Coordinates of C-alpha atoms in Angstrom, one line a residue:
M29 CA 82.0 94.7 85.7
K30 CA 79.6 97.7 86.3
S31 CA 77.8 99.0 83.3
E32 CA 79.4 102.5 83.7
F33 CA 83.0 101.3 83.5
N34 CA 85.3 101.2 80.3
K35 CA 83.0 103.5 78.6
P36 CA 83.9 107.2 77.6
L37 CA 83.7 109.3 80.5
V38 CA 83.6 112.6 78.8
T39 CA 81.9 112.8 75.2
H40 CA 81.6 116.4 74.3
M41 CA 85.3 117.0 74.0
Y42 CA 88.6 114.9 73.5
T43 CA 90.3 114.3 76.9
A44 CA 93.4 112.4 77.9
D45 CA 96.1 111.7 80.5
P46 CA 93.9 111.7 83.4
S47 CA 95.0 113.1 87.0
V48 CA 92.5 112.0 89.5
H49 CA 91.9 113.2 93.1
V50 CA 89.5 113.2 96.0
F51 CA 88.8 116.7 96.9
E52 CA 85.9 117.9 99.0
G53 CA 84.4 114.3 99.1
K54 CA 84.1 114.3 95.2
I55 CA 86.3 112.7 92.4
Y56 CA 88.0 115.5 90.4
I57 CA 89.6 114.8 87.2
Y58 CA 92.1 117.0 85.6
P59 CA 92.9 115.8 82.0
S60 CA 94.9 117.2 79.1
H61 CA 92.5 118.4 76.1
D62 CA 93.1 117.1 72.7
L63 CA 92.3 119.5 69.8
E64 CA 91.7 118.5 66.1
N65 CA 94.5 119.3 64.0
D66 CA 96.4 118.1 60.7
G67 CA 99.8 117.8 62.5
L68 CA 102.0 114.9 61.4
D69 CA 103.2 112.0 63.8
D70 CA 106.9 112.5 63.5
G71 CA 107.4 110.8 66.8
K72 CA 108.1 114.3 68.7
G73 CA 104.5 114.9 69.5
D74 CA 103.6 117.6 66.9
H75 CA 100.1 116.1 66.2
F76 CA 99.3 116.4 70.0
K77 CA 97.9 120.0 70.0
M78 CA 96.8 120.8 73.6
E79 CA 96.5 124.4 74.9
D80 CA 94.2 124.4 77.9
Y81 CA 92.8 122.4 80.7
H82 CA 89.2 121.6 82.0
A83 CA 88.3 120.3 85.4
F84 CA 85.6 117.7 85.7
S85 CA 84.1 116.0 88.8
M86 CA 81.8 113.2 89.8
D87 CA 79.8 113.1 93.1
D88 CA 80.2 109.4 93.2
V89 CA 81.3 106.3 91.1
G90 CA 78.9 106.2 88.2
A91 CA 77.4 109.6 88.9
P92 CA 77.2 112.4 86.0
V93 CA 80.4 113.9 85.1
V94 CA 80.3 117.7 85.6
D95 CA 82.6 119.9 83.2
H96 CA 83.7 122.9 85.3
G97 CA 85.0 124.6 82.3
Q98 CA 88.4 125.8 81.2
F99 CA 90.6 127.0 84.1
L100 CA 93.9 127.5 82.5
H101 CA 95.1 128.3 78.9
V102 CA 98.5 128.7 77.4
K103 CA 98.0 132.2 76.6
D104 CA 97.6 132.8 80.4
V105 CA 101.0 131.6 81.0
P106 CA 103.7 134.3 80.4
W107 CA 106.6 131.9 79.6
A108 CA 104.7 129.0 77.8
T109 CA 104.1 128.8 74.0
R110 CA 102.5 125.4 73.4
R111 CA 102.1 121.8 74.4
M112 CA 100.2 121.7 77.5
W113 CA 100.5 118.0 78.1
D114 CA 99.7 115.7 81.0
A115 CA 99.4 117.6 84.4
D116 CA 98.4 116.9 88.0
A117 CA 96.8 118.6 91.0
A118 CA 97.5 118.7 94.8
Y119 CA 96.2 120.1 97.9
K120 CA 98.1 121.7 100.7
N121 CA 98.3 124.7 102.9
G122 CA 94.6 125.4 102.3
K123 CA 95.1 125.8 98.5
Y124 CA 94.9 123.8 95.3
Y125 CA 97.9 123.6 93.2
F126 CA 98.1 122.6 89.5
Y127 CA 101.2 121.5 87.8
F128 CA 101.6 121.4 84.1
P129 CA 104.3 121.1 81.4
A130 CA 104.7 123.4 78.4
Q131 CA 107.4 124.4 76.1
D132 CA 109.1 127.7 76.8
K133 CA 110.0 130.1 74.2
D134 CA 113.1 128.2 73.3
G135 CA 111.0 125.0 72.7
I136 CA 112.3 123.5 76.0
F137 CA 109.7 121.7 78.2
R138 CA 109.3 123.1 81.7
L139 CA 107.1 122.6 84.5
G140 CA 104.7 125.3 85.7
V141 CA 102.5 125.7 88.6
A142 CA 99.0 127.6 89.0
T143 CA 97.0 128.1 92.2
N144 CA 93.4 128.6 93.4
D145 CA 91.4 128.4 96.6
K146 CA 88.9 126.0 95.0
P147 CA 89.6 122.6 93.0
H148 CA 87.8 124.2 90.0
G149 CA 87.6 127.7 88.6
T150 CA 90.2 130.0 87.3
F151 CA 93.9 129.0 88.5
T152 CA 96.4 131.7 88.6
P153 CA 99.8 130.8 87.0
E154 CA 103.0 131.7 88.5
P155 CA 104.8 134.2 86.0
N156 CA 107.9 132.0 85.6
Y157 CA 108.4 128.2 85.4
I158 CA 109.6 126.2 88.2
P159 CA 113.5 126.7 88.2
N160 CA 115.4 123.7 87.3
S161 CA 112.4 121.9 86.0
F162 CA 112.3 120.0 82.6
S163 CA 110.5 117.4 80.5
I164 CA 106.7 116.4 81.0
D165 CA 104.1 114.6 82.9
P166 CA 104.4 116.0 86.6
A167 CA 102.7 113.9 89.3
V168 CA 102.6 115.0 93.0
Y169 CA 102.6 112.6 96.0
T170 CA 102.3 114.0 99.5
E171 CA 103.0 112.4 102.7
G172 CA 102.8 114.3 106.0
D173 CA 104.5 117.6 105.5
T174 CA 106.5 116.5 102.6
S175 CA 105.4 116.7 98.9
Y176 CA 107.2 115.1 96.2
I177 CA 107.0 115.7 92.4
F178 CA 107.7 113.1 89.8
F179 CA 108.2 113.9 86.2
G180 CA 109.8 112.9 83.0
G181 CA 109.0 111.4 79.4
L182 CA 111.3 110.2 76.6
W183 CA 111.3 111.1 72.9
G184 CA 108.8 114.1 72.5
G185 CA 109.1 114.6 76.3
Q186 CA 112.8 115.4 76.0
L187 CA 114.1 113.6 79.0
E188 CA 117.1 112.2 77.1
Q189 CA 118.3 115.7 76.5
W190 CA 118.7 116.1 80.3
K191 CA 120.7 112.8 81.0
T192 CA 123.9 114.7 82.0
G193 CA 121.9 117.0 84.4
K194 CA 122.0 119.9 81.9
H195 CA 120.2 120.5 78.7
V196 CA 121.9 119.0 75.6
P197 CA 119.7 119.6 72.5
F198 CA 119.1 116.8 70.1
N199 CA 119.0 117.8 66.5
G200 CA 118.5 114.3 65.0
D201 CA 115.4 112.8 63.3
T202 CA 115.2 109.5 65.3
P203 CA 113.1 109.7 68.5
G204 CA 115.2 108.3 71.5
A205 CA 118.4 108.1 69.7
D206 CA 120.3 110.4 72.1
G207 CA 119.2 108.1 75.1
P208 CA 120.6 104.8 76.3
Q209 CA 120.6 101.9 73.9
G210 CA 120.7 98.1 74.2
D211 CA 122.0 96.9 77.5
E212 CA 122.5 100.2 79.0
P213 CA 120.4 100.9 82.1
A214 CA 117.1 102.6 81.0
M215 CA 116.3 106.1 82.1
G216 CA 113.9 106.5 84.9
P217 CA 111.7 109.3 85.9
R218 CA 112.9 112.2 88.0
Y219 CA 111.7 113.4 91.3
A220 CA 112.3 116.3 93.6
V221 CA 111.0 117.5 97.0
L222 CA 108.7 120.4 96.7
S223 CA 109.2 123.6 98.7
D224 CA 107.0 124.4 101.8
D225 CA 105.0 126.8 99.5
M226 CA 104.6 124.1 96.7
L227 CA 106.0 126.5 94.1
S228 CA 109.5 125.3 93.6
F229 CA 111.9 122.3 94.2
K230 CA 113.6 122.2 97.5
T231 CA 116.1 119.5 96.3
E232 CA 117.8 118.9 93.1
P233 CA 115.9 116.5 90.7
K234 CA 117.1 112.8 91.0
E235 CA 116.5 109.7 89.1
V236 CA 114.1 107.0 90.3
L237 CA 115.5 103.6 89.7
I238 CA 113.5 100.7 88.5
L239 CA 115.1 97.4 89.1
D240 CA 114.2 93.8 87.7
E241 CA 113.6 90.8 89.9
N242 CA 117.3 90.3 90.4
G243 CA 117.9 93.9 91.7
T244 CA 119.4 94.9 88.4
P245 CA 118.4 98.2 86.5
L246 CA 116.0 97.6 83.7
K247 CA 117.9 97.7 80.4
A248 CA 117.0 100.2 77.7
S249 CA 116.3 97.3 75.2
D250 CA 113.6 96.0 77.8
T251 CA 111.0 98.1 76.2
E252 CA 108.1 96.1 77.7
R253 CA 109.0 96.9 81.0
R254 CA 111.2 100.2 81.2
F255 CA 109.8 103.5 81.8
F256 CA 108.8 105.8 79.0
E257 CA 106.5 108.5 80.6
A258 CA 103.3 109.1 82.7
S259 CA 104.7 108.1 86.2
C260 CA 102.6 108.6 89.4
V261 CA 102.9 107.1 92.9
Y262 CA 100.5 105.9 95.4
K263 CA 100.8 104.0 98.8
Y264 CA 98.8 100.9 99.4
T265 CA 97.3 99.6 102.4
N266 CA 100.3 97.1 102.9
G267 CA 102.7 100.0 103.4
K268 CA 104.4 99.8 100.1
Y269 CA 104.6 102.5 97.6
Y270 CA 103.9 101.8 94.0
L271 CA 105.2 103.7 90.9
I272 CA 102.8 103.6 87.9
Y273 CA 104.1 104.3 84.4
S274 CA 103.8 103.8 80.6
T275 CA 106.1 101.9 78.6
G276 CA 105.4 104.1 75.5
D277 CA 106.2 102.5 72.3
T278 CA 105.2 99.0 73.6
H279 CA 101.9 100.6 74.9
Y280 CA 101.7 98.9 78.5
I281 CA 100.9 100.4 81.8
C282 CA 103.2 98.8 84.4
Y283 CA 103.9 99.0 88.2
A284 CA 106.8 98.7 90.4
E285 CA 107.0 98.3 94.3
S286 CA 109.3 100.0 96.9
D287 CA 109.7 100.4 100.6
S288 CA 110.6 104.1 100.0
V289 CA 108.5 106.6 97.9
T290 CA 111.7 107.6 96.3
G291 CA 112.6 104.0 95.3
P292 CA 114.5 102.1 94.1
Y293 CA 111.3 100.3 92.9
T294 CA 111.1 96.7 91.7
Y295 CA 109.1 96.0 88.7
K296 CA 105.9 93.7 89.5
G297 CA 103.8 93.5 86.5
R298 CA 101.3 95.3 84.2
V299 CA 98.3 97.2 85.1
L300 CA 96.7 97.8 81.8
E301 CA 97.1 96.1 78.4
P302 CA 97.5 98.2 75.2
V303 CA 94.6 100.5 74.2
S304 CA 93.4 101.8 70.8
G305 CA 95.6 104.6 69.8
W306 CA 99.4 105.0 70.3
T307 CA 99.5 106.5 73.9
N308 CA 98.7 104.5 77.1
H309 CA 98.5 106.7 80.2
A310 CA 96.7 105.8 83.5
Y311 CA 96.2 107.0 87.1
I312 CA 95.3 105.0 90.1
T313 CA 93.2 106.5 93.0
E314 CA 91.1 105.3 96.0
F315 CA 87.6 106.3 96.7
K316 CA 85.5 105.1 99.6
G317 CA 87.5 102.1 100.1
K318 CA 87.8 100.9 96.6
W319 CA 90.6 101.5 94.1
Y320 CA 89.9 102.9 90.4
L321 CA 92.1 102.9 87.3
F322 CA 91.5 106.0 85.1
Y323 CA 93.0 105.8 81.6
H324 CA 92.3 107.0 77.8
D325 CA 91.9 105.3 74.4
C326 CA 90.7 106.5 71.1
E327 CA 87.1 104.9 71.0
L328 CA 85.2 108.2 70.2
S329 CA 87.6 109.1 67.3
K330 CA 87.6 105.6 66.1
G331 CA 91.3 105.2 66.6
V332 CA 92.8 108.5 65.9
T333 CA 96.0 108.6 67.8
H334 CA 95.9 112.2 68.9
L335 CA 92.0 112.4 69.7
R336 CA 91.6 110.5 72.9
N337 CA 88.7 110.0 75.4
L338 CA 88.8 109.2 79.2
K339 CA 87.6 105.9 80.7
Y340 CA 87.7 104.2 84.1
T341 CA 87.4 101.0 85.8
E342 CA 87.5 99.3 89.2
L343 CA 90.8 97.7 90.2
E344 CA 91.4 94.4 91.8
I345 CA 94.3 94.7 94.2
A346 CA 95.2 91.8 96.5
T347 CA 96.4 92.4 100.2
D348 CA 99.9 91.9 99.0
G349 CA 99.7 94.7 96.5
T350 CA 99.4 92.4 93.3
I351 CA 97.2 94.1 90.6
T352 CA 95.0 92.0 88.4
T353 CA 95.9 93.4 84.9
V354 CA 93.0 95.1 83.2
K355 CA 92.2 93.8 79.7
P356 CA 90.3 96.9 78.4
Y357 CA 88.4 95.1 75.6
G358 CA 87.9 91.7 77.4
N359 CA 90.5 89.8 75.4

């Protein structure tokens, strides 16, 4: 393993939830930004205080990381109040688009979009959130002229509150209690086709099904394999699509395979074993013919769950798409 791998990538601030793209021949990273605070871990995410985004870049693997500075803050977004969590970027129509979650004035998570002519520098947010959007963790996949946005997260991410297709607030104290239980099918992430201008949904959000080896939807009780949050999609050289996601409370990054970008997907295995801290969040990208896994842990804060740092490593992916599971601490 090369010496630059599995070490904190950014050390002057806390960063998490990486979104990674190759723009203008460079690796661009768009993480969330953890801020120190005294919030309590109540299972709803109150101790994750994130209110802005920075863009980072590397000219090559192992090159110095450049912080291009803050390019969006919650105070710049008219509809948003707090919790600018995991986000993603995309390029189309000669513009760069940045998709982010935040809570609106009613405390409901929505997805917003901001644009720029460059991959860094100030992004200008749309005045309103994307209509019909909800929950967290947006991730965009573009193929040809069509762009898809995947999103959703359980518990603090509020996805259970949308299981009927409409918002039903949950007033209980137990995270996830309003979602599927036991042998009921687990909830999957949602996807929608983006409009041609990339600013709205062209289609109604639909669920992405994740199946077991027998073609049966994963159960809610199958917490080591079912979706929790942090979905993203890539297409491998074998022509198959791969859905990457976190299992949340069991702390794995898993992957599933499909012949279609919208699924259904079949569970295949683990990408990453648990890391220090509660969350596990990753992104896979290709650069110069090699594949890399970007993720976070809590090394810099010595295990403080809500103060995370980015890391990355090269992935071993077989010709059939099988990923060699990364054991972040060599165990």
